[in-house]
C-alpha cells in the first residue's frame, strides 16, 4: 500500500460538544528491497555461423517490484563467459554478436549476466545464457505462389491487408524475412516478419505483378504474387443474383471451390464467350453455416443480363452446379417473413466499400466489400 488518507476528529467536553476534523495523508516511501527478476530465470539461444557482426541473439526480460525510481533503467553486465569478447549487451538488454561465429571453432558458450537496478543501494540479479552455434542454412526457403482478387467500388478502395505469403524452410532455426522491390512500395507493402501484403488506398482497375522475395539470411527466393483489381459499376448492383451455399466457410469456398465453381457457372450462364462473370462479394449468412455469393453477368455489348434471366438459367443448371458445391438457394428477392406477393416485394442492395472482408488462403486471397440487402413490402 503506497499511502493512507486518515480523517482525524477532535471533540471537546463542552455542552453541546464542538468538534472539527482534519485530513492526514501518510505516504509510504519505497525502500529498494526487491532485486530485478529475469523472465525466464535462465536462457537458451542459438546463432547460425557466419552471421554478420551485430546480429541480435536474445532479448533479456527484466522486471522489478519496487517503485519506478528503484527499478529500471537496469544496468546489464556480462560477468563471465565473454573473455574473448564474442558478445555485446546493450542498455536495453539485447545480446548481440561481436564476432562472426564458426561452428567448427566452438559450438556452445555459457554467459553469466548481471542486472542491476537504479535504487540506492542497488539490488542485483544474475542469469545464465547458453548460446549454441549452429551450422549456417543449407536449405532454400520454399514459398507458395499467391493470387489475390480485389473487388472495390469505383475509385473508392480504402486499402488494408489483402493476403499473406506462406513460406517454409527446412532449417529449423532459420528466420524468414520478406521484401518488396522499392518501385512498387507506392502501391503495396509487405510486412517483413510475417509476409502479410498490404495494399494502399486508391488502387486502379487492372493486374499487378509484385516482385516479392523471401530470405533466410543466406538464400533469397522470388515469390509469384499476382493482384487482380476489379472496380464495380453501380449498374452491376441493380442486376445481381445471390447463390446461397450450404455448410461452407468463406475460406474453404475461396481456397477449394471458387475457381471450379466460377468455371462451371460461366459455362452455365454465358451466352457468348465475350460475356463477363463478375463475382461482387461473398459473405457468411449471420447465425448459420451458409454463405452468400453475389454476382452479375455483363454482356459483351456492355449491358447486364437481368436477374430473372440468370435465375432461369441457374435453375436449369442447378444439378450440374451442385457437382461442385451444394447450393441452398438461388435468390433474387429475399422476402421471407414479409406478408406480400413477390411482385410487391421491393429489394435494394447497398455496398459498404469501406468495410472490406479479406478471405485468405495459402494460394488464393479474395478481398471484397460487405453488402447489405434490404427488402420491403409494397402492397
GROMACS .gro file of C-alpha atoms in nm:
model
  379
    1UNK     CA    1   0.000   0.000   0.000
    2UNK     CA    2   0.159   0.323  -0.114
    3UNK     CA    3  -0.032   0.557   0.115
    4UNK     CA    4  -0.314   0.620   0.362
    5UNK     CA    5  -0.560   0.905   0.399
    6UNK     CA    6  -0.687   0.950   0.757
    7UNK     CA    7  -0.965   1.179   0.881
    8UNK     CA    8  -0.893   1.279   1.245
    9UNK     CA    9  -1.160   1.443   1.457
   10UNK     CA   10  -1.107   1.644   1.783
   11UNK     CA   11  -1.414   1.691   2.008
   12UNK     CA   12  -1.423   1.899   2.329
   13UNK     CA   13  -1.612   1.833   2.654
   14UNK     CA   14  -1.850   2.131   2.648
   15UNK     CA   15  -2.225   2.131   2.619
   16UNK     CA   16  -2.303   2.085   2.345
   17UNK     CA   17  -1.967   1.931   2.241
   18UNK     CA   18  -1.797   2.100   1.947
   19UNK     CA   19  -1.563   1.929   1.703
   20UNK     CA   20  -1.356   1.976   1.394
   21UNK     CA   21  -1.179   1.740   1.155
   22UNK     CA   22  -0.853   1.735   0.965
   23UNK     CA   23  -0.723   1.506   0.690
   24UNK     CA   24  -0.385   1.342   0.746
   25UNK     CA   25  -0.214   1.191   0.439
   26UNK     CA   26   0.053   0.932   0.511
   27UNK     CA   27   0.276   0.841   0.217
   28UNK     CA   28   0.476   0.518   0.240
   29UNK     CA   29   0.808   0.569   0.068
   30UNK     CA   30   0.958   0.275  -0.118
   31UNK     CA   31   1.272   0.103   0.002
   32UNK     CA   32   1.475  -0.076  -0.262
   33UNK     CA   33   1.422  -0.423  -0.115
   34UNK     CA   34   1.343  -0.619  -0.435
   35UNK     CA   35   1.603  -0.746  -0.675
   36UNK     CA   36   1.545  -0.742  -1.051
   37UNK     CA   37   1.377  -1.059  -1.181
   38UNK     CA   38   1.474  -1.229  -1.508
   39UNK     CA   39   1.196  -1.399  -1.706
   40UNK     CA   40   1.273  -1.682  -1.760
   41UNK     CA   41   1.527  -1.741  -1.486
   42UNK     CA   42   1.784  -1.870  -1.739
   43UNK     CA   43   1.802  -1.852  -2.119
   44UNK     CA   44   1.890  -2.068  -2.417
   45UNK     CA   45   1.960  -1.914  -2.758
   46UNK     CA   46   2.106  -2.010  -3.094
   47UNK     CA   47   2.302  -1.827  -3.363
   48UNK     CA   48   2.395  -1.955  -3.705
   49UNK     CA   49   2.759  -1.945  -3.806
   50UNK     CA   50   2.871  -1.674  -4.049
   51UNK     CA   51   2.601  -1.429  -3.936
   52UNK     CA   52   2.728  -1.068  -3.955
   53UNK     CA   53   2.864  -0.883  -3.653
   54UNK     CA   54   2.581  -0.716  -3.462
   55UNK     CA   55   2.327  -0.993  -3.519
   56UNK     CA   56   2.062  -0.993  -3.245
   57UNK     CA   57   2.071  -1.318  -3.047
   58UNK     CA   58   1.845  -1.262  -2.748
   59UNK     CA   59   1.628  -1.003  -2.568
   60UNK     CA   60   1.650  -1.015  -2.188
   61UNK     CA   61   1.325  -0.950  -2.000
   62UNK     CA   62   1.365  -0.799  -1.651
   63UNK     CA   63   1.105  -0.669  -1.403
   64UNK     CA   64   1.126  -0.515  -1.055
   65UNK     CA   65   0.854  -0.499  -0.787
   66UNK     CA   66   0.991  -0.176  -0.640
   67UNK     CA   67   0.859   0.165  -0.742
   68UNK     CA   68   0.980   0.316  -1.068
   69UNK     CA   69   1.273   0.509  -0.920
   70UNK     CA   70   1.408   0.191  -0.759
   71UNK     CA   71   1.358  -0.027  -1.068
   72UNK     CA   72   1.453   0.050  -1.429
   73UNK     CA   73   1.657   0.150  -1.612
   74UNK     CA   74   1.868  -0.158  -1.547
   75UNK     CA   75   2.241  -0.188  -1.598
   76UNK     CA   76   2.346  -0.511  -1.770
   77UNK     CA   77   2.693  -0.665  -1.744
   78UNK     CA   78   2.838  -0.990  -1.878
   79UNK     CA   79   3.035  -1.125  -1.580
   80UNK     CA   80   3.179  -1.449  -1.719
   81UNK     CA   81   3.191  -1.644  -2.044
   82UNK     CA   82   3.286  -1.347  -2.263
   83UNK     CA   83   3.658  -1.340  -2.208
   84UNK     CA   84   3.726  -1.326  -2.583
   85UNK     CA   85   3.460  -1.053  -2.624
   86UNK     CA   86   3.248  -1.251  -2.867
   87UNK     CA   87   2.928  -1.083  -2.738
   88UNK     CA   88   2.794  -0.738  -2.656
   89UNK     CA   89   2.498  -0.649  -2.435
   90UNK     CA   90   2.330  -0.312  -2.497
   91UNK     CA   91   2.149  -0.097  -2.234
   92UNK     CA   92   1.813  -0.241  -2.345
   93UNK     CA   93   1.918  -0.600  -2.268
   94UNK     CA   94   1.974  -0.713  -2.627
   95UNK     CA   95   2.256  -0.967  -2.664
   96UNK     CA   96   2.438  -0.932  -2.998
   97UNK     CA   97   2.727  -1.099  -3.173
   98UNK     CA   98   3.061  -0.916  -3.172
   99UNK     CA   99   3.240  -1.165  -3.400
  100UNK     CA  100   3.150  -1.394  -3.690
  101UNK     CA  101   3.099  -1.733  -3.526
  102UNK     CA  102   3.229  -2.059  -3.672
  103UNK     CA  103   3.065  -2.388  -3.583
  104UNK     CA  104   3.398  -2.572  -3.615
  105UNK     CA  105   3.566  -2.340  -3.361
  106UNK     CA  106   3.310  -2.364  -3.081
  107UNK     CA  107   2.955  -2.495  -3.062
  108UNK     CA  108   2.848  -2.354  -2.725
  109UNK     CA  109   2.903  -2.057  -2.493
  110UNK     CA  110   2.771  -2.006  -2.139
  111UNK     CA  111   2.742  -1.646  -2.020
  112UNK     CA  112   2.669  -1.522  -1.669
  113UNK     CA  113   2.485  -1.188  -1.691
  114UNK     CA  114   2.412  -0.943  -1.412
  115UNK     CA  115   2.124  -0.694  -1.397
  116UNK     CA  116   2.149  -0.401  -1.153
  117UNK     CA  117   1.855  -0.175  -1.072
  118UNK     CA  118   1.852   0.205  -1.017
  119UNK     CA  119   1.783   0.207  -0.642
  120UNK     CA  120   2.009   0.305  -0.354
  121UNK     CA  121   2.164   0.078  -0.253
  122UNK     CA  122   2.138  -0.110  -0.581
  123UNK     CA  123   2.000  -0.463  -0.596
  124UNK     CA  124   2.139  -0.718  -0.842
  125UNK     CA  125   2.031  -1.045  -1.001
  126UNK     CA  126   2.204  -1.296  -1.223
  127UNK     CA  127   2.105  -1.521  -1.509
  128UNK     CA  128   2.284  -1.773  -1.725
  129UNK     CA  129   2.259  -1.772  -2.105
  130UNK     CA  130   2.350  -2.080  -2.306
  131UNK     CA  131   2.429  -1.982  -2.666
  132UNK     CA  132   2.459  -2.260  -2.924
  133UNK     CA  133   2.639  -2.200  -3.254
  134UNK     CA  134   2.472  -2.399  -3.532
  135UNK     CA  135   2.568  -2.457  -3.893
  136UNK     CA  136   2.454  -2.200  -4.144
  137UNK     CA  137   2.145  -2.251  -4.352
  138UNK     CA  138   2.170  -2.529  -4.609
  139UNK     CA  139   1.811  -2.528  -4.742
  140UNK     CA  140   1.645  -2.258  -4.950
  141UNK     CA  141   1.307  -2.130  -4.833
  142UNK     CA  142   1.006  -2.252  -5.028
  143UNK     CA  143   0.703  -2.029  -5.090
  144UNK     CA  144   0.360  -2.088  -5.241
  145UNK     CA  145   0.257  -1.859  -5.530
  146UNK     CA  146  -0.027  -1.627  -5.429
  147UNK     CA  147  -0.309  -1.489  -5.642
  148UNK     CA  148  -0.518  -1.204  -5.495
  149UNK     CA  149  -0.856  -1.083  -5.622
  150UNK     CA  150  -0.976  -0.740  -5.502
  151UNK     CA  151  -1.328  -0.614  -5.572
  152UNK     CA  152  -1.395  -0.249  -5.494
  153UNK     CA  153  -1.629   0.032  -5.587
  154UNK     CA  154  -1.511   0.282  -5.847
  155UNK     CA  155  -1.204   0.474  -5.721
  156UNK     CA  156  -1.301   0.400  -5.360
  157UNK     CA  157  -1.055   0.139  -5.234
  158UNK     CA  158  -0.954   0.223  -4.873
  159UNK     CA  159  -0.655  -0.010  -4.853
  160UNK     CA  160  -0.568  -0.277  -4.598
  161UNK     CA  161  -0.434  -0.632  -4.560
  162UNK     CA  162  -0.515  -0.826  -4.877
  163UNK     CA  163  -0.334  -1.156  -4.821
  164UNK     CA  164  -0.041  -1.340  -4.665
  165UNK     CA  165   0.253  -1.520  -4.819
  166UNK     CA  166   0.306  -1.874  -4.691
  167UNK     CA  167   0.672  -1.977  -4.685
  168UNK     CA  168   0.863  -2.252  -4.503
  169UNK     CA  169   1.223  -2.356  -4.450
  170UNK     CA  170   1.365  -2.698  -4.359
  171UNK     CA  171   1.638  -2.536  -4.148
  172UNK     CA  172   1.484  -2.540  -3.800
  173UNK     CA  173   1.630  -2.213  -3.675
  174UNK     CA  174   1.605  -2.006  -3.992
  175UNK     CA  175   1.418  -1.676  -3.956
  176UNK     CA  176   1.245  -1.573  -4.278
  177UNK     CA  177   1.215  -1.212  -4.392
  178UNK     CA  178   1.007  -1.077  -4.680
  179UNK     CA  179   1.090  -0.787  -4.909
  180UNK     CA  180   0.917  -0.597  -5.189
  181UNK     CA  181   1.104  -0.415  -5.465
  182UNK     CA  182   1.116  -0.046  -5.388
  183UNK     CA  183   0.944   0.077  -5.705
  184UNK     CA  184   0.618  -0.094  -5.600
  185UNK     CA  185   0.610   0.047  -5.248
  186UNK     CA  186   0.393   0.339  -5.353
  187UNK     CA  187   0.102   0.094  -5.403
  188UNK     CA  188   0.180  -0.206  -5.181
  189UNK     CA  189   0.373  -0.301  -4.869
  190UNK     CA  190   0.489  -0.638  -4.735
  191UNK     CA  191   0.539  -0.699  -4.363
  192UNK     CA  192   0.899  -0.817  -4.343
  193UNK     CA  193   0.831  -1.051  -4.048
  194UNK     CA  194   0.507  -1.236  -4.132
  195UNK     CA  195   0.462  -1.189  -4.508
  196UNK     CA  196   0.130  -1.001  -4.489
  197UNK     CA  197   0.063  -0.797  -4.803
  198UNK     CA  198  -0.090  -0.453  -4.755
  199UNK     CA  199  -0.245  -0.253  -5.038
  200UNK     CA  200  -0.254   0.123  -5.004
  201UNK     CA  201  -0.564   0.325  -5.094
  202UNK     CA  202  -0.670   0.422  -5.445
  203UNK     CA  203  -0.579   0.114  -5.649
  204UNK     CA  204  -0.681   0.138  -6.014
  205UNK     CA  205  -0.853  -0.135  -6.211
  206UNK     CA  206  -0.610  -0.389  -6.355
  207UNK     CA  207  -0.347  -0.655  -6.289
  208UNK     CA  208  -0.040  -0.605  -6.072
  209UNK     CA  209   0.260  -0.841  -6.054
  210UNK     CA  210   0.454  -0.791  -5.730
  211UNK     CA  211   0.828  -0.853  -5.707
  212UNK     CA  212   0.834  -1.017  -5.363
  213UNK     CA  213   1.115  -1.234  -5.225
  214UNK     CA  214   1.173  -1.434  -4.907
  215UNK     CA  215   1.516  -1.476  -4.748
  216UNK     CA  216   1.656  -1.691  -4.468
  217UNK     CA  217   1.964  -1.472  -4.440
  218UNK     CA  218   2.165  -1.677  -4.687
  219UNK     CA  219   1.929  -1.772  -4.971
  220UNK     CA  220   1.680  -1.539  -5.138
  221UNK     CA  221   1.387  -1.686  -5.331
  222UNK     CA  222   1.138  -1.495  -5.551
  223UNK     CA  223   0.765  -1.543  -5.494
  224UNK     CA  224   0.496  -1.513  -5.761
  225UNK     CA  225   0.231  -1.272  -5.632
  226UNK     CA  226  -0.038  -1.150  -5.874
  227UNK     CA  227  -0.305  -0.897  -5.773
  228UNK     CA  228  -0.623  -0.851  -5.978
  229UNK     CA  229  -0.825  -0.536  -5.905
  230UNK     CA  230  -1.181  -0.506  -6.035
  231UNK     CA  231  -1.382  -0.188  -5.986
  232UNK     CA  232  -1.759  -0.231  -5.963
  233UNK     CA  233  -2.010  -0.028  -6.161
  234UNK     CA  234  -2.330   0.095  -5.998
  235UNK     CA  235  -2.529  -0.072  -6.277
  236UNK     CA  236  -2.398  -0.409  -6.159
  237UNK     CA  237  -2.575  -0.375  -5.825
  238UNK     CA  238  -2.914  -0.342  -5.997
  239UNK     CA  239  -2.866  -0.674  -6.180
  240UNK     CA  240  -2.724  -0.903  -5.913
  241UNK     CA  241  -2.821  -1.256  -5.820
  242UNK     CA  242  -2.725  -1.433  -5.499
  243UNK     CA  243  -2.637  -1.802  -5.475
  244UNK     CA  244  -2.654  -1.933  -5.119
  245UNK     CA  245  -2.429  -2.228  -5.037
  246UNK     CA  246  -2.477  -2.481  -4.760
  247UNK     CA  247  -2.216  -2.567  -4.494
  248UNK     CA  248  -1.911  -2.390  -4.631
  249UNK     CA  249  -1.684  -2.123  -4.482
  250UNK     CA  250  -1.562  -1.827  -4.689
  251UNK     CA  251  -1.202  -1.950  -4.670
  252UNK     CA  252  -1.296  -2.302  -4.786
  253UNK     CA  253  -1.500  -2.159  -5.073
  254UNK     CA  254  -1.214  -1.933  -5.182
  255UNK     CA  255  -0.943  -2.196  -5.143
  256UNK     CA  256  -1.126  -2.509  -5.261
  257UNK     CA  257  -1.426  -2.417  -5.475
  258UNK     CA  258  -1.409  -2.068  -5.623
  259UNK     CA  259  -1.207  -2.142  -5.936
  260UNK     CA  260  -1.403  -2.457  -6.021
  261UNK     CA  261  -1.742  -2.301  -5.947
  262UNK     CA  262  -1.659  -1.988  -6.146
  263UNK     CA  263  -1.572  -2.204  -6.447
  264UNK     CA  264  -1.889  -2.413  -6.412
  265UNK     CA  265  -2.101  -2.100  -6.364
  266UNK     CA  266  -1.956  -1.939  -6.677
  267UNK     CA  267  -2.042  -2.247  -6.881
  268UNK     CA  268  -2.399  -2.242  -6.746
  269UNK     CA  269  -2.473  -1.870  -6.783
  270UNK     CA  270  -2.265  -1.707  -7.053
  271UNK     CA  271  -2.436  -1.695  -7.391
  272UNK     CA  272  -2.121  -1.573  -7.566
  273UNK     CA  273  -1.754  -1.609  -7.482
  274UNK     CA  274  -1.716  -1.231  -7.469
  275UNK     CA  275  -1.966  -1.205  -7.179
  276UNK     CA  276  -1.811  -1.143  -6.834
  277UNK     CA  277  -1.895  -1.301  -6.499
  278UNK     CA  278  -1.836  -1.065  -6.204
  279UNK     CA  279  -1.825  -1.208  -5.850
  280UNK     CA  280  -1.903  -0.898  -5.646
  281UNK     CA  281  -1.887  -1.028  -5.289
  282UNK     CA  282  -1.910  -1.333  -5.068
  283UNK     CA  283  -2.009  -1.321  -4.703
  284UNK     CA  284  -2.143  -1.558  -4.436
  285UNK     CA  285  -2.513  -1.558  -4.352
  286UNK     CA  286  -2.544  -1.442  -3.992
  287UNK     CA  287  -2.628  -1.716  -3.742
  288UNK     CA  288  -2.578  -2.003  -3.987
  289UNK     CA  289  -2.318  -2.207  -4.171
  290UNK     CA  290  -2.441  -2.074  -4.507
  291UNK     CA  291  -2.254  -1.847  -4.745
  292UNK     CA  292  -2.389  -1.592  -4.994
  293UNK     CA  293  -2.213  -1.521  -5.323
  294UNK     CA  294  -2.327  -1.205  -5.503
  295UNK     CA  295  -2.262  -1.187  -5.878
  296UNK     CA  296  -2.369  -1.024  -6.205
  297UNK     CA  297  -2.311  -1.109  -6.571
  298UNK     CA  298  -2.213  -0.840  -6.821
  299UNK     CA  299  -2.287  -0.874  -7.191
  300UNK     CA  300  -2.007  -0.813  -7.440
  301UNK     CA  301  -2.207  -0.510  -7.560
  302UNK     CA  302  -2.171  -0.350  -7.216
  303UNK     CA  303  -2.513  -0.401  -7.055
  304UNK     CA  304  -2.604  -0.661  -6.791
  305UNK     CA  305  -2.830  -0.964  -6.806
  306UNK     CA  306  -3.146  -0.924  -6.597
  307UNK     CA  307  -3.167  -1.128  -6.274
  308UNK     CA  308  -3.482  -1.312  -6.388
  309UNK     CA  309  -3.297  -1.442  -6.696
  310UNK     CA  310  -2.997  -1.552  -6.489
  311UNK     CA  311  -3.216  -1.726  -6.230
  312UNK     CA  312  -3.393  -1.921  -6.502
  313UNK     CA  313  -3.062  -2.044  -6.642
  314UNK     CA  314  -2.930  -2.119  -6.293
  315UNK     CA  315  -3.239  -2.323  -6.210
  316UNK     CA  316  -3.194  -2.530  -6.524
  317UNK     CA  317  -2.824  -2.587  -6.448
  318UNK     CA  318  -2.858  -2.634  -6.071
  319UNK     CA  319  -2.793  -3.008  -6.070
  320UNK     CA  320  -2.477  -2.955  -6.275
  321UNK     CA  321  -2.361  -2.674  -6.043
  322UNK     CA  322  -2.412  -2.891  -5.736
  323UNK     CA  323  -2.149  -3.131  -5.867
  324UNK     CA  324  -1.903  -2.866  -5.746
  325UNK     CA  325  -2.066  -2.743  -5.423
  326UNK     CA  326  -2.404  -2.782  -5.252
  327UNK     CA  327  -2.645  -2.494  -5.317
  328UNK     CA  328  -2.904  -2.399  -5.056
  329UNK     CA  329  -3.098  -2.135  -5.255
  330UNK     CA  330  -3.087  -1.904  -5.555
  331UNK     CA  331  -3.204  -1.559  -5.451
  332UNK     CA  332  -3.311  -1.256  -5.646
  333UNK     CA  333  -3.554  -1.123  -5.391
  334UNK     CA  334  -3.541  -1.217  -5.025
  335UNK     CA  335  -3.892  -1.153  -4.894
  336UNK     CA  336  -3.922  -1.432  -4.640
  337UNK     CA  337  -4.125  -1.314  -4.344
  338UNK     CA  338  -4.297  -1.035  -4.540
  339UNK     CA  339  -4.668  -1.088  -4.599
  340UNK     CA  340  -4.679  -0.983  -4.961
  341UNK     CA  341  -4.664  -1.140  -5.305
  342UNK     CA  342  -4.333  -1.149  -5.488
  343UNK     CA  343  -4.428  -0.880  -5.740
  344UNK     CA  344  -4.494  -0.643  -5.450
  345UNK     CA  345  -4.158  -0.704  -5.282
  346UNK     CA  346  -3.901  -0.435  -5.344
  347UNK     CA  347  -3.535  -0.515  -5.281
  348UNK     CA  348  -3.247  -0.273  -5.255
  349UNK     CA  349  -2.881  -0.363  -5.233
  350UNK     CA  350  -2.613  -0.146  -5.077
  351UNK     CA  351  -2.236  -0.189  -5.076
  352UNK     CA  352  -2.012  -0.064  -4.796
  353UNK     CA  353  -1.689  -0.010  -4.986
  354UNK     CA  354  -1.501   0.090  -4.669
  355UNK     CA  355  -1.586  -0.235  -4.489
  356UNK     CA  356  -1.365  -0.485  -4.669
  357UNK     CA  357  -1.362  -0.857  -4.598
  358UNK     CA  358  -1.041  -1.049  -4.669
  359UNK     CA  359  -1.061  -1.426  -4.709
  360UNK     CA  360  -0.705  -1.550  -4.737
  361UNK     CA  361  -0.570  -1.899  -4.803
  362UNK     CA  362  -0.221  -2.018  -4.890
  363UNK     CA  363  -0.277  -1.985  -5.267
  364UNK     CA  364  -0.575  -1.752  -5.317
  365UNK     CA  365  -0.697  -1.441  -5.140
  366UNK     CA  366  -1.032  -1.272  -5.209
  367UNK     CA  367  -1.099  -0.916  -5.090
  368UNK     CA  368  -1.450  -0.778  -5.132
  369UNK     CA  369  -1.683  -0.516  -4.984
  370UNK     CA  370  -1.957  -0.601  -4.737
  371UNK     CA  371  -2.309  -0.585  -4.880
  372UNK     CA  372  -2.650  -0.533  -4.725
  373UNK     CA  373  -2.985  -0.647  -4.866
  374UNK     CA  374  -3.299  -0.455  -4.769
  375UNK     CA  375  -3.649  -0.564  -4.865
  376UNK     CA  376  -3.991  -0.411  -4.807
  377UNK     CA  377  -4.350  -0.493  -4.894
  378UNK     CA  378  -4.512  -0.251  -5.141
  379UNK     CA  379  -4.864  -0.395  -5.136
   0.00000   0.00000   0.00000
